[in-house]
Short mmCIF file of C-alpha atoms and ligand atoms in Angstrom, two decimals:
data_model
loop_
_atom_site.label_atom_id
_atom_site.label_comp_id
_atom_site.label_asym_id
_atom_site.label_seq_id
_atom_site.Cartn_x
_atom_site.Cartn_y
_atom_site.Cartn_z
CA UNK R 148 0.00 0.00 0.00
CA UNK R 149 1.17 3.51 -0.71
CA UNK R 150 0.57 6.42 1.70
CA UNK R 151 0.33 10.17 1.39
CA UNK R 152 2.66 10.65 4.37
CA UNK R 153 5.10 8.31 6.15
CA UNK R 154 6.22 9.55 9.57
CA UNK R 155 9.39 7.95 10.95
CA UNK R 156 9.26 7.92 14.77
CA UNK R 157 6.28 8.46 17.07
CA UNK R 158 7.70 10.80 19.73
CA UNK R 159 6.27 14.30 20.31
CA UNK R 160 7.42 15.54 16.88
CA UNK R 161 6.08 12.51 15.01
CA UNK R 162 2.81 12.37 16.96
CA UNK R 163 1.95 16.02 16.21
CA UNK R 164 2.82 15.47 12.55
CA UNK R 165 0.74 12.30 12.25
CA UNK R 166 -2.29 13.82 13.97
CA UNK R 167 -2.40 16.93 11.82
CA UNK R 168 -1.90 15.01 8.56
CA UNK R 169 -4.53 12.39 9.43
CA UNK R 170 -7.02 15.06 10.49
CA UNK R 171 -6.73 16.63 7.04
CA UNK R 172 -7.78 13.32 5.52
CA UNK R 173 -4.35 12.13 4.37
CA UNK R 174 -3.38 8.44 4.45
CA UNK R 175 -0.71 8.36 7.16
CA UNK R 176 1.59 5.61 8.40
CA UNK R 177 3.80 6.02 11.48
CA UNK R 178 6.83 3.71 11.54
CA UNK R 179 8.18 3.25 15.07
CA UNK R 180 11.12 1.06 15.94
CA UNK R 181 10.22 0.71 19.64
CA UNK R 182 7.51 -1.33 21.30
CA UNK R 183 3.94 -0.37 22.09
CA UNK R 184 3.82 -0.14 25.91
CA UNK R 185 0.57 1.14 27.39
CA UNK R 186 1.08 4.19 29.64
CA UNK R 187 1.48 2.98 33.21
CA UNK R 188 2.38 -0.60 32.21
CA UNK R 189 6.03 -0.02 33.15
CA UNK R 190 6.81 1.55 36.55
CA UNK R 191 8.05 5.11 36.00
CA UNK R 192 11.84 5.59 36.35
CA UNK R 193 12.35 1.83 36.89
CA UNK R 194 14.83 -0.62 35.39
CA UNK R 195 11.88 -2.40 33.78
CA UNK R 196 10.99 0.85 32.02
CA UNK R 197 14.58 1.32 30.87
CA UNK R 198 14.60 -2.17 29.37
CA UNK R 199 11.27 -1.77 27.59
CA UNK R 200 11.11 1.88 26.58
CA UNK R 201 14.68 3.19 26.23
CA UNK R 202 17.12 2.71 23.38
CA UNK R 203 19.81 0.21 24.40
CA UNK R 204 18.22 0.01 27.87
CA UNK R 205 19.35 3.59 28.49
CA UNK R 206 23.06 2.84 28.01
CA UNK R 207 24.19 5.42 25.49
CA UNK R 208 27.12 7.79 25.64
CA UNK R 209 28.53 10.73 23.74
CA UNK R 210 32.29 10.23 23.57
CA UNK R 211 34.44 13.09 24.84
CA UNK R 212 36.41 14.20 27.85
CA UNK R 213 34.38 13.91 29.93
CA UNK R 214 32.00 11.58 28.09
CA UNK R 215 28.32 12.54 28.44
CA UNK R 216 25.84 9.80 29.29
CA UNK R 217 22.61 10.52 27.43
CA UNK R 218 19.34 8.65 27.10
CA UNK R 219 16.75 8.39 24.35
CA UNK R 220 13.40 6.70 24.56
CA UNK R 221 12.51 4.06 22.00
CA UNK R 222 8.84 3.15 22.16
CA UNK R 223 5.52 4.26 20.70
CA UNK R 224 5.20 7.85 21.98
CA UNK R 225 8.98 8.31 22.26
CA UNK R 226 10.33 10.47 25.09
CA UNK R 227 6.85 11.58 26.17
CA UNK R 228 6.17 8.10 27.58
CA UNK R 229 9.15 8.10 29.94
CA UNK R 230 9.95 11.71 30.72
CA UNK R 231 9.15 13.88 33.72
CA UNK R 232 6.46 15.91 31.98
CA UNK R 233 7.90 19.32 32.90
CA UNK R 234 6.61 22.00 30.56
CA UNK R 235 7.91 25.43 29.57
CA UNK R 236 7.61 27.86 26.70
CA UNK R 237 11.05 28.83 25.41
CA UNK R 238 12.32 32.35 26.23
CA UNK R 239 11.74 34.86 23.40
CA UNK R 240 15.45 35.84 23.53
CA UNK R 241 16.40 32.27 22.62
CA UNK R 242 14.04 32.35 19.63
CA UNK R 243 15.64 35.64 18.54
CA UNK R 244 19.11 34.13 18.94
CA UNK R 245 18.15 31.14 16.74
CA UNK R 246 16.39 33.29 14.15
CA UNK R 247 19.40 35.58 13.77
CA UNK R 248 22.01 32.80 13.63
CA UNK R 249 20.17 30.57 11.11
CA UNK R 250 17.98 33.12 9.28
CA UNK R 251 14.80 31.39 10.43
CA UNK R 252 11.54 32.96 9.24
CA UNK R 253 8.44 33.21 11.41
CA UNK R 254 9.90 32.01 14.71
CA UNK R 255 9.14 34.98 16.97
CA UNK R 256 7.29 34.38 20.22
CA UNK R 257 4.11 35.87 18.71
CA UNK R 258 4.39 33.42 15.78
CA UNK R 259 4.67 30.47 18.14
CA UNK R 260 2.16 31.50 20.82
CA UNK R 261 -0.91 30.06 19.05
CA UNK R 262 0.88 26.73 18.68
CA UNK R 263 1.92 26.78 22.34
CA UNK R 264 -1.71 27.50 23.28
CA UNK R 265 -2.89 24.54 21.25
CA UNK R 266 -0.28 22.17 22.73
CA UNK R 267 -1.06 23.32 26.28
CA UNK R 268 -4.73 22.73 25.75
CA UNK R 269 -4.33 19.20 24.38
CA UNK R 270 -1.76 18.17 26.98
CA UNK R 271 -3.78 19.61 29.90
CA UNK R 272 -0.79 21.61 31.13
CA UNK R 273 -1.31 22.45 34.80
CA UNK R 274 0.72 23.45 37.82
CA UNK R 275 0.70 20.60 40.33
CA UNK R 276 -1.87 21.26 43.09
CA UNK R 277 -0.47 21.90 46.59
CA UNK R 278 1.07 20.51 48.67
CA UNK R 279 4.38 20.41 46.83
CA UNK R 280 6.12 17.05 47.15
CA UNK R 281 8.88 16.84 49.78
CA UNK R 282 11.75 16.70 47.26
CA UNK R 283 10.41 19.88 45.59
CA UNK R 284 9.99 21.60 48.91
CA UNK R 285 13.71 21.21 49.62
CA UNK R 286 14.48 23.24 46.48
CA UNK R 287 11.84 25.84 47.33
CA UNK R 288 13.19 26.25 50.87
CA UNK R 289 16.75 26.67 49.64
CA UNK R 290 15.76 29.15 46.95
CA UNK R 291 13.71 31.22 49.36
CA UNK R 292 16.50 31.24 51.94
CA UNK R 293 18.91 32.60 49.33
CA UNK R 294 16.38 34.93 47.69
CA UNK R 295 16.61 33.02 44.39
CA UNK R 296 13.87 32.82 41.83
CA UNK R 297 12.12 29.51 41.21
CA UNK R 298 8.80 27.90 40.35
CA UNK R 299 6.81 24.72 40.65
CA UNK R 300 6.88 23.80 36.96
CA UNK R 301 3.63 23.07 35.09
CA UNK R 302 3.32 19.52 33.74
CA UNK R 303 1.32 17.54 31.21
CA UNK R 304 -0.43 15.69 33.98
CA UNK R 305 -4.11 15.27 34.76
CA UNK R 306 -4.88 15.28 38.47
CA UNK R 307 -7.89 13.15 39.30
CA UNK R 308 -9.69 12.80 42.59
CA UNK R 309 -7.53 13.26 45.67
CA UNK R 310 -5.41 10.17 46.28
CA UNK R 311 -5.72 8.94 42.68
CA UNK R 312 -2.45 8.66 40.78
CA UNK R 313 -1.99 11.61 38.40
CA UNK R 314 -2.14 10.61 34.74
CA UNK R 315 0.68 11.81 32.53
CA UNK R 316 -0.61 13.03 29.17
CA UNK R 317 1.82 11.11 26.97
CA UNK R 318 1.59 10.98 23.18
CA UNK R 319 -0.18 7.61 23.36
CA UNK R 320 -2.92 9.23 25.44
CA UNK R 321 -3.18 12.40 23.33
CA UNK R 322 -1.77 13.14 19.88
CA UNK R 323 -1.27 9.52 18.80
CA UNK R 324 -4.74 8.61 20.05
CA UNK R 325 -6.11 11.49 17.97
CA UNK R 326 -4.05 10.44 14.95
CA UNK R 327 -5.33 6.87 15.16
CA UNK R 328 -8.91 8.09 15.60
CA UNK R 329 -8.45 10.13 12.42
CA UNK R 330 -7.28 7.05 10.50
CA UNK R 331 -3.48 7.00 10.89
CA UNK R 332 -1.83 3.58 11.01
CA UNK R 333 0.84 3.20 13.72
CA UNK R 334 3.23 0.30 13.20
CA UNK R 335 5.44 -0.51 16.20
CA UNK R 336 8.60 -2.62 16.07
CA UNK R 337 9.45 -1.37 12.57
CA UNK R 338 12.90 0.17 12.11
CA UNK R 339 13.56 2.42 9.15
CA UNK R 340 17.00 1.49 7.85
CA UNK R 341 17.37 3.91 4.98
CA UNK R 342 15.51 6.27 2.68
CA UNK R 343 15.95 5.74 -1.06
CA UNK R 344 16.82 9.19 -2.35
CA UNK R 345 16.97 9.48 -6.15
CA UNK R 346 16.89 12.62 -8.30
CA UNK R 347 16.16 14.92 -5.35
CA UNK R 348 13.18 12.87 -4.10
CA UNK R 349 12.55 10.04 -1.66
CA UNK R 350 11.24 7.11 -3.68
CA UNK R 351 10.93 4.57 -0.88
CA UNK R 352 11.36 3.99 2.85
CA UNK R 353 13.40 0.84 3.50
CA UNK R 354 12.43 -0.84 6.76
CA UNK R 355 13.42 -4.12 8.37
CA UNK R 356 9.95 -5.37 7.28
CA UNK R 357 10.09 -4.25 3.65
CA UNK R 358 9.72 -1.06 1.61
CA UNK R 359 7.02 1.52 2.34
CA UNK R 360 6.04 4.10 -0.28
CA UNK R 361 4.71 7.56 0.49
CA UNK R 362 4.39 10.87 -1.35
CA UNK R 363 6.03 12.73 1.53
CA UNK R 364 8.34 11.44 4.29
CA UNK R 365 8.71 13.23 7.64
CA UNK R 366 11.62 12.07 9.79
CA UNK R 367 10.97 12.44 13.55
CA UNK R 368 13.43 9.98 15.09
CA UNK R 369 14.83 12.39 17.70
CA UNK R 370 18.07 14.38 17.70
CA UNK R 371 20.39 11.37 17.42
CA UNK R 372 18.45 8.95 15.23
CA UNK R 373 17.12 11.52 12.75
CA UNK R 374 20.60 12.60 11.59
CA UNK R 375 21.75 8.98 11.66
CA UNK R 376 18.94 7.97 9.27
CA UNK R 377 19.55 10.95 6.99
CA UNK R 378 23.29 10.22 6.86
CA UNK R 379 22.65 6.53 6.12
CA UNK R 380 20.47 7.74 3.26
CA UNK R 381 23.15 10.04 1.80
CA UNK R 382 21.47 13.28 2.98
CA UNK R 383 24.42 15.11 4.48
CA UNK R 384 24.17 18.88 4.17
CA UNK R 385 24.58 20.27 7.72
CA UNK R 386 23.25 17.02 9.14
CA UNK R 387 24.59 15.58 12.40
CA UNK R 388 27.08 18.34 13.09
CA UNK R 389 25.55 20.75 15.58
CA UNK R 390 24.50 18.38 18.36
CA UNK R 391 23.55 20.52 21.34
CA UNK R 392 22.43 19.49 24.81
CA UNK R 393 21.99 20.60 28.41
CA UNK R 394 25.00 19.03 30.18
CA UNK R 395 23.96 18.18 33.71
CA UNK R 396 25.76 17.41 36.97
CA UNK R 397 24.20 15.98 40.12
CA UNK R 398 24.41 15.98 43.89
CA UNK R 399 22.96 13.50 46.34
CA UNK R 400 21.53 15.32 49.36
CA UNK R 401 20.50 13.82 52.70
CA UNK R 402 17.88 15.63 54.73
CA UNK R 403 16.63 15.12 58.29
CA UNK R 404 13.17 14.13 57.08
CA UNK R 405 11.90 11.66 54.45
CA UNK R 406 12.00 13.38 51.06
CA UNK R 407 12.10 10.52 48.60
CA UNK R 408 9.03 9.45 46.64
CA UNK R 409 10.36 6.72 44.33
CA UNK R 410 7.38 7.12 41.95
CA UNK R 411 7.96 10.82 41.33
CA UNK R 412 10.54 13.58 41.37
CA UNK R 413 10.91 17.22 42.34
CA UNK R 414 8.86 19.47 40.07
CA UNK R 415 10.32 22.71 41.44
CA UNK R 416 13.08 24.37 39.40
CA UNK R 417 15.40 27.19 40.45
CA UNK R 418 15.48 29.79 37.67
CA UNK R 419 17.65 32.52 39.24
CA UNK R 420 20.38 31.95 36.61
CA UNK R 421 18.13 30.91 33.68
CA UNK R 422 18.34 30.33 30.81
CA UNK R 423 22.10 29.81 31.31
CA UNK R 424 21.58 27.43 34.24
CA UNK R 425 18.67 25.58 35.84
CA UNK R 426 18.53 23.52 39.04
CA UNK R 427 15.97 20.84 39.77
CA UNK R 428 15.42 17.28 40.99
CA UNK R 429 16.02 13.86 39.47
CA UNK R 430 14.33 10.48 39.81
CA UNK R 431 15.10 8.90 43.16
CA UNK R 432 14.44 5.17 43.09
CA UNK R 433 16.95 3.33 45.30
CA UNK R 434 18.83 2.27 42.15
CA UNK R 435 19.16 5.91 41.08
CA UNK R 436 20.38 6.83 44.56
CA UNK R 437 23.03 4.12 44.30
CA UNK R 438 23.97 5.43 40.84
CA UNK R 439 24.32 8.90 42.37
CA UNK R 440 26.93 7.43 44.72
CA UNK R 441 28.78 5.38 42.11
CA UNK R 442 31.74 7.78 42.01
CA UNK R 443 32.34 7.26 45.73
CA UNK R 444 30.80 3.80 46.17
CA UNK R 445 33.64 2.23 48.18
CA UNK R 446 33.28 4.94 50.81
CA UNK R 447 29.56 5.62 50.62
CA UNK R 448 27.81 2.32 49.92
CA UNK R 449 26.25 2.18 53.38
CA UNK R 450 24.66 5.61 52.86
CA UNK R 451 22.33 4.20 50.21
CA UNK R 452 20.38 2.27 52.88
CA UNK R 453 19.02 5.64 54.05
CA UNK R 454 17.51 6.45 50.63
CA UNK R 455 14.15 7.64 52.02
CA UNK R 456 15.87 10.74 53.46
CA UNK R 457 17.85 11.29 50.25
CA UNK R 458 17.15 12.83 46.90
CA UNK R 459 19.26 13.55 43.82
CA UNK R 460 19.35 17.12 42.52
CA UNK R 461 20.88 18.55 39.36
CA UNK R 462 22.32 21.67 37.80
CA UNK R 463 22.12 21.86 34.03
CA UNK R 464 23.61 24.46 31.71
CA UNK R 465 23.19 25.90 28.23
CA UNK R 466 26.39 24.69 26.68
CA UNK R 467 28.76 26.49 24.36
CA UNK R 468 30.15 23.14 23.18
CA UNK R 469 28.80 21.02 20.36
CA UNK R 470 28.81 17.42 19.30
CA UNK R 471 28.40 15.28 16.26
CA UNK R 472 26.47 12.23 15.12
CA UNK R 473 28.30 10.00 12.62
CA UNK R 474 27.38 6.67 11.08
CA UNK R 475 29.63 3.70 10.42
CA UNK R 476 28.96 1.26 7.58
CA UNK R 477 27.30 -1.87 8.94
CA UNK R 478 26.75 -0.50 12.48
CA UNK R 479 23.17 -0.09 13.70
CA UNK R 480 24.05 2.64 16.20
CA UNK R 481 25.65 5.96 15.31
CA UNK R 482 28.83 7.22 16.97
CA UNK R 483 28.05 10.31 19.04
CA UNK R 484 30.68 12.76 20.29
CA UNK R 485 30.38 15.90 22.42
CA UNK R 486 32.98 18.47 23.37
CA UNK R 487 32.47 20.46 26.55
CA UNK R 488 34.41 23.73 26.31
CA UNK R 489 36.50 25.17 29.10
CA UNK R 490 33.66 27.63 29.76
CA UNK R 491 31.17 24.74 29.96
CA UNK R 492 33.31 23.00 32.56
CA UNK R 493 33.53 26.23 34.56
CA UNK R 494 29.74 26.65 34.30
CA UNK R 495 29.20 23.06 35.48
CA UNK R 496 31.48 23.63 38.49
CA UNK R 497 29.64 26.87 39.25
CA UNK R 498 26.31 25.03 38.91
CA UNK R 499 27.46 22.29 41.27
CA UNK R 500 28.60 24.92 43.80
CA UNK R 501 25.34 26.90 43.65
CA UNK R 502 23.30 23.73 43.94
CA UNK R 503 25.18 22.58 47.04
CA UNK R 504 24.86 26.05 48.56
CA UNK R 505 21.12 25.93 47.99
CA UNK R 506 20.80 22.44 49.44
CA UNK R 507 22.79 23.49 52.52
CA UNK R 508 20.46 26.48 52.93
CA UNK R 509 17.53 24.04 52.70
CA UNK R 510 18.91 22.01 55.60
CA UNK R 511 20.88 19.20 53.91
CA UNK R 512 23.50 18.12 56.44
CA UNK R 513 25.21 15.71 54.10
CA UNK R 514 25.81 16.02 50.36
CA UNK R 515 27.82 13.93 47.93
CA UNK R 516 28.47 15.48 44.52
CA UNK R 517 28.26 12.83 41.78
CA UNK R 518 31.79 12.63 40.48
CA UNK R 519 34.60 10.15 40.98
CA UNK R 520 36.35 10.63 44.32
CA UNK R 521 34.13 13.56 45.42
CA UNK R 522 34.35 14.60 49.07
CA UNK R 523 31.39 14.48 51.44
CA UNK R 524 30.07 17.98 52.06
CA UNK R 525 28.73 18.57 55.56
CA UNK R 526 28.74 22.36 55.80
CA UNK R 527 28.52 25.33 53.48
CA UNK R 528 32.24 26.11 53.89
CA UNK R 529 33.14 22.89 52.05
CA UNK R 530 31.01 23.69 49.02
CA UNK R 531 33.48 25.80 47.01
CA UNK R 532 36.44 23.36 47.17
CA UNK R 533 34.14 20.39 46.45
CA UNK R 534 32.77 22.06 43.32
CA UNK R 535 36.19 23.25 42.12
CA UNK R 536 37.69 19.77 42.49
CA UNK R 537 35.47 18.31 39.72
CA UNK R 538 38.03 17.70 36.97
CA UNK R 539 37.33 16.56 33.42
CA UNK R 540 38.69 13.12 34.31
CA UNK R 541 36.42 12.73 37.34
CA UNK R 542 33.22 14.42 36.13
CA UNK R 543 30.01 12.42 35.64
CA UNK R 544 27.99 14.45 33.14
CA UNK R 545 24.66 13.42 31.66
CA UNK R 546 21.89 14.85 29.50
CA UNK R 547 18.35 14.00 28.43
CA UNK R 548 17.75 17.09 26.25
CA UNK R 549 19.33 16.71 22.81
CA UNK R 550 18.79 19.05 19.85
CA UNK R 551 20.42 20.74 16.91
CA UNK R 552 21.47 17.98 14.50
CA UNK R 553 19.32 19.08 11.54
CA UNK R 554 18.85 22.80 12.24
CA UNK R 555 16.18 24.76 10.40
CA UNK R 556 16.70 28.09 8.63
CA UNK R 557 17.13 29.87 5.34
CA UNK R 558 20.93 30.10 5.67
CA UNK R 559 21.88 27.08 3.58
CA UNK R 560 25.48 27.25 4.78
CA UNK R 561 24.34 26.37 8.30
CA UNK R 562 20.92 24.72 8.13
CA UNK R 563 19.78 21.27 7.03
CA UNK R 564 16.17 22.27 6.34
CA UNK R 565 14.27 25.44 5.50
CA UNK R 566 12.56 27.48 8.23
CA UNK R 567 9.71 24.96 8.38
CA UNK R 568 11.59 21.65 8.37
CA UNK R 569 11.71 20.83 4.62
CA UNK R 570 15.11 19.27 3.90
CA UNK R 571 17.21 21.37 1.51
CA UNK R 572 17.58 19.65 -1.84
CA UNK R 573 15.09 16.77 -1.32
CA UNK R 574 11.63 17.82 -2.47
CA UNK R 575 9.42 15.42 -0.51
CA UNK R 576 11.42 15.06 2.71
CA UNK R 577 10.96 16.92 6.02
CA UNK R 578 12.32 16.72 9.55
CA UNK R 579 9.95 17.59 12.41
CA UNK R 580 11.47 16.87 15.79
CA UNK R 581 14.05 18.10 18.32
CA UNK R 582 16.79 17.96 15.65
CA UNK R 583 15.40 21.20 14.18
CA UNK R 584 15.95 23.32 17.30
CA UNK R 585 19.32 24.96 16.62
CA UNK R 586 20.48 24.54 20.21
CA UNK R 587 19.26 23.24 23.54
CA UNK R 588 16.79 25.95 24.59
CA UNK R 589 17.63 26.46 28.27
CA UNK R 590 14.27 24.96 29.33
CA UNK R 591 12.88 21.41 29.11
CA UNK R 592 12.42 21.21 25.33
CA UNK R 593 9.35 19.09 24.57
CA UNK R 594 6.82 21.95 24.65
CA UNK R 595 8.94 24.06 22.32
CA UNK R 596 9.59 21.29 19.83
CA UNK R 597 5.89 20.42 19.77
CA UNK R 598 4.88 24.04 19.08
CA UNK R 599 7.49 24.22 16.30
CA UNK R 600 6.38 20.85 14.89
CA UNK R 601 2.75 21.95 14.87
CA UNK R 602 3.65 25.18 13.05
CA UNK R 603 5.71 23.26 10.50
CA UNK R 604 3.16 20.59 9.66
CA UNK R 605 0.52 23.27 9.27
CA UNK R 606 2.75 25.04 6.73
CA UNK R 607 3.45 21.76 4.91
CA UNK R 608 -0.26 21.02 4.65
CA UNK R 609 -1.01 24.56 3.47
CA UNK R 610 1.49 23.99 0.68
CA UNK R 611 -0.17 20.72 -0.35
CA UNK R 612 -3.69 22.21 -0.59
C1 LIG W 180 14.43 10.60 30.94
C2 LIG W 180 13.98 11.82 30.15
C3 LIG W 180 13.35 12.85 30.83
C4 LIG W 180 12.94 13.99 30.12
N1 LIG W 180 12.20 14.94 30.78
C5 LIG W 180 11.65 15.96 30.05
C6 LIG W 180 10.74 16.87 30.65
O1 LIG W 180 10.39 16.77 31.82
N2 LIG W 180 10.26 17.88 29.86
C7 LIG W 180 10.63 18.06 28.56
O2 LIG W 180 10.20 19.02 27.94
N3 LIG W 180 11.47 17.18 27.97
C8 LIG W 180 11.96 16.13 28.66
N4 LIG W 180 12.77 15.21 28.05
C9 LIG W 180 13.12 15.42 26.63
C10 LIG W 180 11.96 15.06 25.70
O3 LIG W 180 11.44 13.80 26.04
C11 LIG W 180 12.51 15.07 24.26
O4 LIG W 180 12.98 16.36 23.97
C12 LIG W 180 11.43 14.67 23.25
O5 LIG W 180 10.87 13.42 23.54
C13 LIG W 180 12.03 14.63 21.85
O6 LIG W 180 10.98 14.36 20.95
P1 LIG W 180 11.31 13.87 19.47
O7 LIG W 180 10.00 13.77 18.77
O8 LIG W 180 12.35 14.75 18.90
O9 LIG W 180 11.98 12.44 19.59
P2 LIG W 180 11.81 11.17 20.59
O10 LIG W 180 10.87 11.48 21.70
O11 LIG W 180 13.20 10.79 20.89
O12 LIG W 180 11.12 10.10 19.68
C14 LIG W 180 11.74 9.54 18.56
C15 LIG W 180 11.13 8.18 18.28
O13 LIG W 180 11.56 7.77 16.98
C16 LIG W 180 11.88 6.40 17.00
N5 LIG W 180 12.88 6.15 15.94
C17 LIG W 180 14.12 6.68 15.87
N6 LIG W 180 14.76 6.24 14.76
C18 LIG W 180 13.90 5.41 14.13
C19 LIG W 180 13.99 4.62 12.94
N7 LIG W 180 15.11 4.63 12.19
N8 LIG W 180 12.91 3.88 12.58
C20 LIG W 180 11.77 3.88 13.33
N9 LIG W 180 11.65 4.59 14.49
C21 LIG W 180 12.69 5.35 14.87
C22 LIG W 180 12.44 6.18 18.38
O14 LIG W 180 12.35 4.81 18.74
C23 LIG W 180 11.59 7.10 19.25
O15 LIG W 180 10.49 6.44 19.80
C24 LIG W 180 13.21 14.08 28.73
C25 LIG W 180 13.84 13.04 28.05
C26 LIG W 180 14.21 11.90 28.75
C27 LIG W 180 14.89 10.77 28.00
#
């Protein structure tokens, strides 16, 4: 069977694309490599979830010094099924920065606001009702003690009756459900190996289950897999080069009271230094607590028994560094590299220091920064030396926000697609996911990439009318 539109990947970018195309009456197929896992079937933030819904069980790394551990979801719904659901609109200054650097048309805040409104409506974006969870309250206390700005971040979560578990509004529950209701076909467990590109057009989508034909192909595989697929298909112009992320460092903090809810995490973020730096909370299952102590495990293993009084907090930065996605003949996975600049390392040390200061102000009597050989920090006077001692060799840096590997814009020397995601030089090929955002935006990115994806697919459909 031949389709009007084939969408590769069913994460937030792919789900928005599929819904809008199907609603306009087009024949749509979504090809998703990962499994179909009903929301709630895997415990959030668990090892079971990592095995079933993450690429390579969550074990992926960008090579560099230090290397950066990153994770990508791989399941129907993509990252929306596993992530924390924290929602922001990007700062207008960041949109201006992108527009100027890549000559992007129509990306001002006023251009995007209607798309943000629409996304917020469908995802039921709401601020969590009080009381704030205990791990969040630690951040709030610390911020207030220091006079720093912060907020309980809105989420795509529906709060039912009191006591009922909140329901995360993942793509499977929202945009993909709408797409399917409008007639889209979603095929899980189908990996797209390559696009056949001939004479400036895609003539076929080669999957591990055979060839799919479509008039237009939209690649939405996420910021690592989208460039990998384009490169495997011989589409190379400005593809895979500008990988950008929010490098993140962590601290384990022990409080006097129980703060750990293994099913959830802190929703409060400290925004005093935003968008350059954000502080917040990470998942805190006992396994994650142990991971937080892995750099000092010989000394600190017995601490992990007290996990109910502990929580892991992070500082993440907008990075000046960049990375690259490359493909190797015959290898299923791309090779990813990332270079943290000297300024990035200084910003990460500063972030670690500010975070520990804040946690001390919130009453944490014991902190262990997550890097190899880190000292225990038991009073505010030890914070500065402990942050400064994080060397490149010892640092444990991670990221879950990846962007920038197929940037949009009219400047063909820098961009891989036009301002609306149509790939330069291939008439019936688009990208519509996090790869388009020229750099990591300084806020959790899903809301921004969905607004951009909605704007882009609307433009594509206008063109096809
Ligand atoms: C643990 C975690 C926590 C996060 N927390 C937040 C948060 O709180 N707020 C926020 O805004 N963002 C958060 N993010 C980031 C957010 O989830 C991503 O920015 C977003 O999911 C990216 O959407 P996407 O459509 O670009 O790609 P993805 O969500 O990565 O989806 C891509 C999909 O395409 C599939 N695919 C890839 N290649 C192929 C192929 N060749 N063939 C077939 N299928 C393919 C993949 O299997 C995947 O399912 C988090 C991410 C993670 C991992």
